[in-house]
XYZ file of C-alpha atoms in Angstrom:
241
model
C -51.910 -3.788 11.144
C -48.277 -3.420 11.972
C -47.177 -0.974 14.818
C -44.292 -0.121 17.091
C -44.502 -1.315 20.764
C -42.316 0.519 23.332
C -41.088 -2.432 25.711
C -38.983 -0.058 28.038
C -36.863 3.004 28.037
C -34.185 1.320 25.786
C -36.140 -1.285 23.748
C -38.919 -0.973 20.805
C -40.427 -3.940 19.196
C -42.059 -3.589 15.802
C -45.042 -5.983 15.505
C -45.068 -6.431 11.812
C -48.312 -7.416 9.861
C -47.558 -9.959 7.374
C -49.532 -10.446 4.102
C -51.140 -13.809 4.259
C -53.837 -13.574 1.455
C -55.006 -10.933 -1.109
C -55.736 -8.549 1.849
C -53.956 -5.148 2.027
C -51.034 -4.755 4.246
C -50.597 -1.649 6.207
C -47.661 -1.306 8.752
C -47.859 1.958 10.618
C -44.740 4.302 10.754
C -43.700 5.467 14.274
C -41.880 8.501 15.568
C -40.329 8.018 19.041
C -38.647 11.165 20.705
C -36.564 11.092 23.781
C -37.828 12.587 26.865
C -34.757 15.084 27.395
C -33.236 17.384 25.001
C -29.581 17.926 24.112
C -29.393 21.714 25.393
C -26.793 24.056 24.705
C -25.105 25.381 28.086
C -25.750 29.021 28.869
C -21.986 29.357 29.803
C -19.669 27.841 27.408
C -17.403 25.326 29.283
C -13.537 25.443 28.650
C -13.796 22.081 26.775
C -16.223 20.786 24.190
C -19.443 19.458 25.216
C -20.608 16.226 23.439
C -23.853 14.654 23.521
C -24.339 11.082 22.003
C -26.532 8.106 21.728
C -26.793 4.772 19.789
C -29.181 2.398 18.501
C -29.027 -1.133 17.155
C -31.533 -1.993 14.560
C -33.051 -5.542 13.775
C -35.207 -6.972 11.054
C -37.064 -10.184 10.782
C -36.339 -12.467 7.925
C -39.584 -11.713 6.237
C -38.606 -10.602 2.637
C -42.107 -9.649 1.650
C -41.820 -6.472 3.851
C -38.491 -5.314 2.557
C -40.171 -2.476 0.483
C -41.969 -1.275 3.575
C -38.986 -0.788 5.781
C -38.072 2.512 6.864
C -35.591 3.791 9.665
C -34.217 7.324 10.384
C -32.169 8.521 13.339
C -31.275 12.153 14.205
C -32.155 15.177 16.088
C -34.944 17.745 16.044
C -36.075 20.705 18.050
C -39.424 22.381 18.604
C -38.857 24.851 15.600
C -38.509 21.712 13.326
C -34.887 22.151 12.753
C -33.494 18.693 12.081
C -30.392 16.562 11.236
C -31.217 12.914 10.435
C -29.604 9.782 8.954
C -32.041 8.071 6.631
C -30.525 4.611 6.620
C -32.920 2.978 4.122
C -32.634 6.078 1.873
C -28.827 6.207 2.292
C -28.721 9.873 3.046
C -28.128 12.530 5.723
C -30.759 15.115 5.667
C -30.877 18.525 7.518
C -32.756 21.832 7.656
C -32.037 24.686 10.053
C -34.073 27.424 8.268
C -37.489 26.949 9.789
C -39.124 26.544 6.288
C -40.025 23.749 4.243
C -38.247 22.990 1.029
C -34.731 24.257 2.098
C -33.630 20.724 2.986
C -29.870 19.846 2.491
C -28.585 16.457 1.848
C -25.600 14.108 1.701
C -25.723 10.853 -0.299
C -24.051 7.774 1.433
C -24.427 5.239 -1.726
C -21.208 3.473 -0.806
C -22.168 2.065 2.574
C -23.776 -1.425 2.540
C -26.218 -1.436 5.525
C -26.411 -4.721 7.427
C -28.880 -6.154 9.883
C -27.958 -5.431 13.524
C -25.745 -2.371 12.613
C -25.023 0.055 15.464
C -25.713 3.483 14.454
C -24.799 6.527 16.558
C -25.711 10.285 16.518
C -23.610 13.002 18.278
C -24.023 16.630 18.784
C -20.840 18.739 19.902
C -21.015 22.172 21.231
C -17.497 23.747 20.983
C -15.838 25.707 23.626
C -14.878 28.793 21.720
C -17.462 31.049 20.125
C -15.672 31.195 16.767
C -16.510 27.486 16.155
C -19.892 26.281 15.035
C -21.678 23.321 16.727
C -21.995 20.087 14.614
C -23.749 16.912 14.303
C -21.971 13.520 13.464
C -23.069 10.097 12.729
C -21.229 6.761 13.308
C -21.888 3.096 12.169
C -20.430 0.249 14.085
C -17.904 2.615 15.994
C -16.697 4.512 13.047
C -17.572 7.915 11.761
C -19.469 8.107 8.524
C -20.353 11.076 6.145
C -19.147 14.656 6.766
C -20.008 16.367 10.230
C -22.957 18.821 9.551
C -22.356 22.364 10.794
C -25.172 24.089 12.605
C -26.237 27.644 12.757
C -27.960 29.552 15.552
C -31.050 27.519 15.312
C -29.362 24.513 16.992
C -30.591 24.561 20.581
C -33.002 22.261 22.252
C -32.497 19.235 19.844
C -34.103 15.880 20.938
C -32.950 12.473 19.798
C -35.579 10.866 17.639
C -36.154 7.372 15.805
C -38.560 7.238 13.079
C -39.269 3.503 11.832
C -41.380 1.083 10.030
C -40.807 -2.756 10.261
C -37.765 -2.211 12.247
C -37.102 -3.100 16.046
C -34.370 -1.280 17.949
C -32.230 -1.253 21.104
C -31.289 2.132 22.164
C -28.250 3.253 24.386
C -28.155 6.743 25.942
C -25.262 5.846 28.242
C -27.311 5.028 31.159
C -24.884 2.519 32.514
C -21.655 2.582 30.379
C -19.884 0.142 32.556
C -22.563 -2.575 31.810
C -23.430 -1.361 28.215
C -20.680 0.664 26.735
C -21.022 2.654 23.419
C -19.516 0.935 20.380
C -17.877 4.478 19.439
C -14.634 5.177 21.281
C -14.820 8.673 22.233
C -11.061 8.957 23.083
C -10.500 8.689 19.376
C -12.875 11.347 18.382
C -11.231 14.188 16.734
C -13.263 17.441 17.361
C -14.120 18.944 14.160
C -13.271 22.660 13.180
C -14.236 23.462 9.751
C -10.872 25.186 8.712
C -11.889 25.626 5.230
C -15.028 27.534 5.876
C -13.698 31.136 5.147
C -11.766 29.680 2.073
C -14.942 28.122 0.714
C -16.837 31.249 1.530
C -14.612 33.553 -0.500
C -14.453 31.081 -3.333
C -18.142 31.039 -3.699
C -18.342 34.873 -3.386
C -15.933 35.321 -6.190
C -18.082 32.939 -8.328
C -21.343 34.759 -7.391
C -20.285 38.409 -6.654
C -24.002 39.606 -6.548
C -24.598 37.779 -3.333
C -23.172 39.483 -0.304
C -20.534 37.664 1.923
C -22.983 37.652 4.834
C -25.611 36.209 2.620
C -23.358 33.580 1.074
C -22.310 32.755 4.765
C -25.851 32.120 5.824
C -26.348 29.894 2.560
C -23.222 27.866 3.628
C -24.400 27.447 7.157
C -27.893 26.354 6.056
C -26.251 23.613 3.888
C -24.254 22.147 6.934
C -21.192 23.902 5.621
C -21.097 21.709 2.466
C -19.690 23.895 -0.258
C -20.760 21.264 -3.080
C -24.369 21.495 -2.034
C -24.388 25.410 -2.210
C -22.487 25.465 -5.305
C -25.001 23.073 -7.184
C -27.851 25.091 -5.988
C -26.470 28.491 -7.158
C -25.556 27.018 -10.543
C -29.255 25.946 -10.880
C -30.474 29.376 -9.906
C -27.514 31.314 -11.879
C -26.523 29.027 -14.732
C -23.161 30.035 -16.465
C -23.308 31.009 -20.074
C -20.598 30.631 -22.382
């Protein structure tokens, strides 16, 4: 039986079970959470607050296990609101509604993942009250996908990793002089969803039976991604010629 072995605060080795004969192979999935949460400050600071961590994932050259490999990285809180990057599934998934079945997702099918990629996950709390917090992901020092806007259910997120048949090295910034992040924060462009009101008005014009506040909550529930909301509404209210 394969399992994850936590070596220390920064390293997780996965002990793979390889099929040698006709016996069934079972490699156990593992979920590992950080001890401390990325908490929202009670008093908003004059500048943005940014939390971030990185992992380097590693796989052995055992091709027989490729179909078993899974790895997710992201943030989750005690109310099961989450944002995660499913690396093997090539998607960003999220749910802030405290209800199953209301997940949103963004497909990242153009990215070719490589062994020993360095993946980062960041959470930004803005300084002003008119901006939403957001989560972003990086790969080898470059941002990937769209930032995911959060709603009011965004506090108390803990970093987590879910893996099967992957080993990882983590970096939470314990000693950045010795082990700096690959992502350069000096080049981070703090994100403000300038098209939010525009997208909200356009969706309201297309679906006037939904109140503006209701549409706003739908848009926030889907990470501010207009295309996801539009596709969901077109399924629920198909246009007729």
